[in-house]
Short mmCIF file of C-alpha atoms in Angstrom, two decimals:
data_model
loop_
_atom_site.label_atom_id
_atom_site.label_comp_id
_atom_site.label_asym_id
_atom_site.label_seq_id
_atom_site.Cartn_x
_atom_site.Cartn_y
_atom_site.Cartn_z
CA MET A 1 13.16 61.57 -11.12
CA VAL A 2 13.68 59.22 -8.17
CA THR A 3 14.64 55.66 -9.09
CA VAL A 4 13.71 53.00 -6.59
CA ASN A 5 15.74 49.80 -6.26
CA LEU A 6 12.88 47.30 -6.08
CA GLY A 7 15.17 44.52 -4.96
CA MET A 8 16.26 46.59 -1.98
CA LEU A 9 12.60 47.33 -1.16
CA HIS A 10 11.77 43.61 -1.16
CA HIS A 11 14.77 42.92 1.08
CA ILE A 12 13.73 45.74 3.45
CA LEU A 13 10.17 44.35 3.56
CA ASP A 14 11.58 41.02 4.79
CA HIS A 15 13.52 42.84 7.52
CA VAL A 16 10.54 45.01 8.56
CA TYR A 17 8.31 41.92 8.71
CA GLY A 18 11.04 40.04 10.57
CA ALA A 19 11.50 42.86 13.08
CA PHE A 20 7.75 43.06 13.69
CA MET A 21 7.38 39.28 14.05
CA HIS A 22 10.59 38.38 15.83
CA ARG A 23 12.07 41.38 17.70
CA THR A 24 8.91 42.74 19.31
CA LYS A 25 7.46 41.17 22.45
CA ILE A 26 4.38 39.99 20.53
CA SER A 27 5.56 36.40 20.72
CA PRO A 28 8.42 34.62 22.50
CA PRO A 29 11.60 33.68 20.64
CA PHE A 30 12.41 30.24 19.26
CA PHE A 31 13.91 27.72 21.72
CA SER A 32 13.13 29.64 24.93
CA ARG A 33 13.34 26.33 26.87
CA GLY A 34 16.82 25.44 25.62
CA TRP A 35 18.24 22.51 23.67
CA GLY A 36 15.93 19.66 24.75
CA GLY A 37 18.35 17.52 26.77
CA ALA A 38 18.14 13.76 26.13
CA LYS A 39 15.62 14.29 23.31
CA LEU A 40 18.26 16.23 21.35
CA ASP A 41 20.79 13.40 21.83
CA LEU A 42 18.19 10.90 20.56
CA LEU A 43 17.31 13.02 17.50
CA GLU A 44 20.96 13.59 16.59
CA ARG A 45 21.56 9.82 16.67
CA MET A 46 18.40 9.06 14.67
CA ILE A 47 19.11 11.62 11.95
CA LYS A 48 22.66 10.32 11.52
CA GLN A 49 21.12 6.88 10.83
CA LEU A 50 18.48 8.27 8.43
CA PHE A 51 20.03 7.23 5.10
CA PRO A 52 20.60 3.51 5.71
CA GLU A 53 17.31 3.27 7.63
CA ALA A 54 15.31 4.99 4.86
CA ALA A 55 16.37 2.33 2.34
CA GLU A 56 15.92 -0.59 4.75
CA ASN A 57 12.48 0.55 5.99
CA TRP A 58 10.76 0.67 2.61
CA PRO A 59 7.90 0.20 2.12
CA PRO A 60 6.74 1.91 5.32
CA SER A 61 3.82 0.49 7.27
CA LEU A 62 0.65 1.44 5.43
CA ILE A 63 -1.28 4.33 6.94
CA GLN A 64 -5.07 4.07 7.11
CA PRO A 65 -6.58 7.55 7.00
CA ILE A 66 -10.17 8.01 8.21
CA TRP A 67 -11.84 10.47 5.80
CA LYS A 68 -14.69 12.94 6.03
CA THR A 69 -15.94 15.02 3.08
CA VAL A 70 -15.68 18.79 3.65
CA TRP A 71 -17.31 19.85 0.35
CA GLU A 72 -18.03 18.50 -3.08
CA THR A 73 -18.85 20.13 -6.43
CA LYS A 74 -19.52 18.64 -9.86
CA THR A 75 -15.80 18.59 -10.65
CA ALA A 76 -13.89 18.39 -7.34
CA CYS A 77 -13.97 17.06 -3.80
CA LEU A 78 -12.20 18.18 -0.62
CA ARG A 79 -11.77 15.63 2.15
CA GLU A 80 -9.96 15.79 5.47
CA GLY A 81 -8.34 12.72 6.96
CA VAL A 82 -6.68 11.66 10.20
CA PHE A 83 -4.25 8.82 10.79
CA LYS A 84 -1.88 7.69 13.51
CA THR A 85 1.58 9.01 12.78
CA PRO A 86 3.74 6.18 11.36
CA CYS A 87 6.75 7.24 13.47
CA ASP A 88 8.45 4.43 15.37
CA GLU A 89 8.28 4.10 19.16
CA ARG A 90 11.43 6.17 19.80
CA LEU A 91 10.03 9.14 17.87
CA LEU A 92 6.53 8.63 19.23
CA SER A 93 7.76 8.81 22.83
CA ALA A 94 9.61 12.06 22.04
CA LEU A 95 6.66 13.68 20.19
CA PRO A 96 4.13 15.65 22.26
CA PRO A 97 0.85 13.70 22.60
CA GLU A 98 -0.96 16.42 20.60
CA SER A 99 1.18 15.49 17.56
CA HIS A 100 0.51 11.73 17.62
CA THR A 101 -2.44 12.03 15.22
CA ALA A 102 -1.62 13.35 11.73
CA ARG A 103 -4.11 15.47 9.78
CA VAL A 104 -4.36 15.97 6.01
CA ALA A 105 -6.58 17.77 3.51
CA PHE A 106 -7.02 16.00 0.15
CA LEU A 107 -8.31 17.99 -2.85
CA THR A 108 -9.03 15.86 -5.93
CA PRO A 109 -10.67 16.23 -9.34
CA LYS A 110 -13.72 14.02 -9.86
CA PHE A 111 -14.34 11.53 -12.67
CA VAL A 112 -10.64 11.15 -13.58
CA PRO A 113 -9.07 7.70 -13.11
CA PRO A 114 -6.23 8.01 -10.55
CA GLN A 115 -3.67 6.44 -12.90
CA LYS A 116 -4.23 9.45 -15.22
CA MET A 117 -3.81 11.94 -12.36
CA ALA A 118 -0.86 13.26 -10.41
CA CYS A 119 -0.88 14.17 -6.73
CA VAL A 120 1.50 16.49 -4.90
CA VAL A 121 2.05 16.41 -1.13
CA HIS A 122 2.35 20.01 0.19
CA LEU A 123 4.47 20.42 3.36
CA ALA A 124 4.16 23.34 5.79
CA GLY A 125 6.46 26.34 5.98
CA THR A 126 7.34 27.98 9.30
CA GLY A 127 4.14 29.28 10.89
CA ASP A 128 1.75 27.66 8.37
CA HIS A 129 -0.75 26.22 10.86
CA THR A 130 -3.74 25.65 8.53
CA PHE A 131 -4.58 23.96 5.22
CA GLU A 132 -5.90 27.11 3.49
CA ARG A 133 -2.82 28.67 1.90
CA ARG A 134 -1.63 25.40 0.43
CA LEU A 135 -5.13 24.50 -0.80
CA ARG A 136 -5.22 27.90 -2.56
CA LEU A 137 -1.89 27.07 -4.18
CA GLY A 138 -3.10 23.63 -5.31
CA GLY A 139 -6.70 24.51 -6.22
CA PRO A 140 -6.08 25.89 -9.74
CA LEU A 141 -4.07 22.72 -10.58
CA LEU A 142 -7.27 20.63 -10.50
CA LYS A 143 -7.89 21.58 -14.13
CA GLU A 144 -4.48 20.04 -14.96
CA ASN A 145 -5.62 16.79 -13.26
CA ILE A 146 -3.25 17.41 -10.35
CA ALA A 147 -4.58 16.59 -6.87
CA THR A 148 -3.27 18.25 -3.69
CA MET A 149 -2.52 16.51 -0.38
CA VAL A 150 -1.79 19.00 2.45
CA LEU A 151 -0.11 17.68 5.62
CA GLU A 152 -0.50 19.53 8.92
CA SER A 153 2.95 19.52 10.52
CA PRO A 154 3.62 18.08 13.96
CA PHE A 155 3.83 21.00 16.45
CA TYR A 156 1.47 23.07 14.24
CA GLY A 157 -2.28 23.69 14.04
CA GLN A 158 -4.28 21.13 15.99
CA ARG A 159 -1.02 19.23 16.59
CA ARG A 160 0.59 22.11 18.52
CA PRO A 161 1.67 21.37 22.12
CA VAL A 162 -0.38 23.26 24.66
CA LEU A 163 2.59 25.25 26.04
CA GLN A 164 3.89 26.37 22.61
CA ARG A 165 3.01 29.89 21.43
CA GLY A 166 2.36 30.00 17.66
CA ALA A 167 5.23 28.53 15.64
CA LYS A 168 7.86 29.30 18.29
CA LEU A 169 9.18 25.82 19.09
CA LEU A 170 10.25 25.52 22.73
CA CYS A 171 13.45 23.47 22.26
CA VAL A 172 16.01 22.90 19.50
CA SER A 173 15.14 19.19 19.68
CA ASP A 174 11.57 20.11 18.61
CA LEU A 175 12.87 21.43 15.27
CA LEU A 176 14.66 18.15 14.52
CA LEU A 177 11.67 16.16 15.77
CA LEU A 178 9.26 18.15 13.61
CA GLY A 179 11.49 17.50 10.58
CA ARG A 180 12.03 13.81 11.21
CA ALA A 181 8.31 13.15 11.85
CA THR A 182 7.29 15.19 8.78
CA ILE A 183 9.65 13.11 6.61
CA GLU A 184 8.18 9.85 7.95
CA GLU A 185 4.60 11.04 7.44
CA ALA A 186 5.22 12.42 3.94
CA ARG A 187 6.95 9.20 2.87
CA SER A 188 3.99 7.19 4.16
CA LEU A 189 1.56 9.49 2.31
CA LEU A 190 3.49 9.04 -0.97
CA HIS A 191 3.39 5.27 -0.44
CA TRP A 192 -0.37 5.43 0.23
CA LEU A 193 -0.95 7.58 -2.90
CA ASP A 194 1.01 5.07 -4.97
CA SER A 195 -0.12 1.70 -3.61
CA GLU A 196 -3.63 2.42 -2.27
CA ALA A 197 -4.93 5.39 -4.28
CA GLY A 198 -3.11 4.38 -7.49
CA PHE A 199 -1.93 7.79 -8.73
CA GLY A 200 0.04 7.79 -11.99
CA LYS A 201 2.58 10.42 -10.87
CA MET A 202 3.51 12.00 -7.55
CA GLY A 203 5.37 14.99 -6.24
CA VAL A 204 6.28 16.76 -3.02
CA CYS A 205 6.58 20.52 -2.52
CA GLY A 206 6.92 23.01 0.30
CA LEU A 207 7.69 26.61 1.01
CA SER A 208 10.62 27.73 3.19
CA MET A 209 11.03 25.09 5.95
CA GLY A 210 8.51 22.95 4.05
CA GLY A 211 10.79 23.09 1.01
CA VAL A 212 13.72 21.73 3.04
CA HIS A 213 11.51 18.82 4.14
CA ALA A 214 10.24 18.32 0.56
CA ALA A 215 13.84 18.11 -0.71
CA MET A 216 14.65 15.49 1.95
CA VAL A 217 11.55 13.42 1.13
CA GLY A 218 12.22 13.59 -2.62
CA SER A 219 15.85 12.63 -2.05
CA LEU A 220 14.97 9.54 -0.01
CA HIS A 221 12.09 8.28 -2.20
CA PRO A 222 12.97 4.97 -3.91
CA THR A 223 11.24 5.94 -7.20
CA PRO A 224 11.21 9.23 -9.13
CA VAL A 225 8.92 11.93 -7.74
CA ALA A 226 8.76 15.61 -8.67
CA THR A 227 10.59 17.54 -5.92
CA LEU A 228 9.72 21.22 -5.64
CA PRO A 229 11.33 23.32 -2.88
CA PHE A 230 10.13 26.95 -2.92
CA LEU A 231 12.05 29.81 -1.21
CA SER A 232 14.06 27.17 0.67
CA PRO A 233 17.59 27.08 2.07
CA HIS A 234 19.86 24.05 1.77
CA SER A 235 19.94 23.77 5.58
CA ALA A 236 18.26 25.15 8.71
CA VAL A 237 21.71 26.56 9.66
CA VAL A 238 21.12 29.27 7.06
CA ALA A 239 17.71 30.24 8.47
CA PHE A 240 18.67 30.34 12.16
CA CYS A 241 22.34 31.39 11.98
CA GLU A 242 22.48 33.68 8.90
CA GLY A 243 18.97 34.88 7.96
CA ILE A 244 16.45 37.02 9.83
CA LEU A 245 15.46 34.18 12.20
CA LYS A 246 18.77 34.60 14.05
CA HIS A 247 17.04 37.63 15.65
CA ALA A 248 14.17 35.37 16.74
CA THR A 249 16.31 32.84 18.61
CA ALA A 250 16.69 32.72 22.41
CA TRP A 251 20.51 32.69 22.35
CA GLU A 252 20.82 33.64 26.03
CA ALA A 253 18.51 30.81 27.16
CA LEU A 254 20.51 28.40 24.99
CA ARG A 255 23.77 29.69 26.52
CA GLU A 256 22.42 29.22 30.04
CA ASP A 257 21.29 25.68 29.21
CA LEU A 258 24.77 24.78 27.89
CA ALA A 259 26.50 26.52 30.81
CA VAL A 260 25.03 23.90 33.16
CA GLN A 261 27.44 21.41 31.53
CA LYS A 262 30.33 23.78 30.78
CA ALA A 263 30.59 27.04 32.71
CA ALA A 264 32.40 29.48 30.40
CA MET A 265 30.17 29.45 27.33
CA THR A 266 30.27 32.52 25.07
CA LEU A 267 27.46 33.34 22.65
CA GLU A 268 29.82 32.38 19.82
CA ASP A 269 30.24 28.92 21.43
CA VAL A 270 26.44 28.64 21.49
CA ARG A 271 26.12 29.62 17.84
CA GLU A 272 28.80 27.08 16.92
CA ARG A 273 26.88 24.36 18.79
CA MET A 274 23.71 25.43 16.91
CA ARG A 275 25.55 25.22 13.57
CA ASN A 276 26.74 21.71 14.45
CA VAL A 277 23.28 20.51 15.46
CA LEU A 278 21.49 22.06 12.49
CA SER A 279 24.12 20.77 10.03
CA LEU A 280 22.12 17.53 10.33
CA THR A 281 19.46 19.27 8.20
CA ASP A 282 21.91 19.98 5.35
CA VAL A 283 20.17 18.62 2.27
CA THR A 284 23.42 18.57 0.27
CA ARG A 285 24.39 15.56 2.43
CA PHE A 286 21.30 13.67 1.24
CA PRO A 287 21.34 11.27 -1.75
CA ILE A 288 20.68 12.72 -5.21
CA PRO A 289 17.00 12.11 -6.07
CA LYS A 290 16.21 9.31 -8.54
CA ASN A 291 15.26 11.84 -11.25
CA PRO A 292 17.11 15.10 -10.58
CA ASN A 293 15.59 16.59 -13.77
CA ALA A 294 12.24 16.62 -11.93
CA VAL A 295 13.71 18.80 -9.15
CA ILE A 296 12.83 22.49 -9.60
CA PHE A 297 13.85 25.07 -6.99
CA VAL A 298 12.05 28.41 -7.07
CA ALA A 299 14.09 31.09 -5.28
CA ALA A 300 13.74 34.84 -4.73
CA THR A 301 16.30 37.38 -5.91
CA ASP A 302 16.22 39.51 -2.73
CA ASP A 303 15.36 37.08 0.04
CA GLY A 304 16.20 38.36 3.54
CA TYR A 305 15.72 34.88 5.02
CA ILE A 306 17.50 32.72 2.40
CA PRO A 307 20.76 33.95 0.79
CA LYS A 308 21.37 33.08 -2.89
CA HIS A 309 24.46 30.99 -2.13
CA SER A 310 22.30 28.55 -0.16
CA VAL A 311 20.02 27.78 -3.13
CA LEU A 312 22.98 27.41 -5.49
CA GLU A 313 24.67 24.92 -3.13
CA LEU A 314 21.68 22.61 -3.49
CA GLN A 315 21.61 22.90 -7.28
CA LYS A 316 25.34 22.12 -7.36
CA ALA A 317 24.83 19.06 -5.11
CA TRP A 318 22.05 17.73 -7.36
CA PRO A 319 23.29 17.99 -10.98
CA GLY A 320 20.39 18.11 -13.43
CA SER A 321 18.14 20.07 -11.06
CA GLU A 322 16.85 23.50 -12.09
CA VAL A 323 16.69 26.83 -10.23
CA ARG A 324 14.10 29.42 -11.25
CA TRP A 325 14.36 32.95 -9.88
CA VAL A 326 11.42 35.20 -9.08
CA THR A 327 11.86 38.92 -8.40
CA GLY A 328 11.18 39.70 -4.78
CA GLY A 329 11.90 38.92 -1.16
CA HIS A 330 10.76 36.02 1.00
CA VAL A 331 7.51 37.66 2.13
CA SER A 332 6.56 39.34 -1.17
CA SER A 333 7.28 36.18 -3.23
CA PHE A 334 5.21 34.11 -0.83
CA ILE A 335 2.31 36.48 -1.60
CA LEU A 336 2.88 37.38 -5.27
CA HIS A 337 4.40 34.36 -7.03
CA ASN A 338 1.95 31.50 -6.61
CA GLY A 339 1.69 31.33 -10.41
CA GLU A 340 5.42 30.53 -10.63
CA PHE A 341 5.12 27.88 -7.93
CA ARG A 342 2.23 26.25 -9.83
CA ARG A 343 4.19 26.35 -13.12
CA ALA A 344 7.09 24.57 -11.39
CA ILE A 345 4.71 21.88 -10.07
CA VAL A 346 3.28 21.28 -13.55
CA ASP A 347 6.73 21.23 -15.21
CA GLY A 348 8.29 18.98 -12.56
CA LEU A 349 5.48 16.42 -12.98
CA ASP A 350 5.79 16.67 -16.79
CA ARG A 351 9.37 15.43 -16.48
CA LEU A 352 8.22 12.13 -14.94
CA GLN A 353 7.02 9.02 -16.74
CA TRP A 354 3.47 7.88 -16.04
CA LYS A 355 3.41 4.82 -13.82
CA GLU A 356 0.97 3.27 -16.29
CA SER A 357 0.79 5.13 -19.59
CA PRO A 358 -2.72 6.50 -19.98
CA SER A 359 -4.43 4.76 -22.87
#
């Protein structure tokens, strides 16, 4: 009888998928245009100032989404909204014009007072250009009186710059810019859900890169929100320098860009520079969220993109948070474990107090 190590199969699936997506010539690598020059310097400075600025700049300026109804049934309604990104002038001038308008999908139960409902903001993983996958994740939660707000990332979907192929960001600065703008937009959406829509509880979740951004948003929020990172590393360093995406990175183009300033650059010098830049995305440096008990990480046992140590570093940095393991790799868990992600959303929200206790 042949015994098959399922964990190894899941891990191999990640590598086969990664090889197909990232080592073939089907699409260009990440960062084929280099580091981003002055934009990278600006983003590095801005991210270093993020913690004091996040506290000082609360509440954010109120967004004013313009809504249209996509469909409506007896029990639920899906609307799509657009609003001007709340990013300040420095970020706005760095963002491509296509990304200046933010887009959201908003799926809500009908006939339930908002103060007796929760809403979770779903942030995009790498390559998630549409609303559909996240609406499928959130849809079954309607019966639990949990609404879903899906944000289209800058650089993705209709916000993608014209020269960018798929999710392959052109410059390293674009990755930091995408993250910083997503944080600003998600914070503004949480503020809108609280102060304008009047929801009784709120959360933020995301898968992979979206989970890193969700952890940052939950960390910086001034009141307790459920924070639910799924299949997420503690830092982009892990994804681009350790996991499969290191094979999808234009290291030679990055070396040539650096060599303009300093002639004798080895590939190891380039990787070290990348580690330094992406260390700005290390969530363990962020403040502990206001209610760490409402932080639930869902991680995969055999993830070819995210090593186990990375998930455990985050749990260690945020005492009181919980890690739940699902059997599988990055790709298979993304497909097979939506039920576990939904359970984490429900449980994370259950650990929060209602803003106004339902009568």
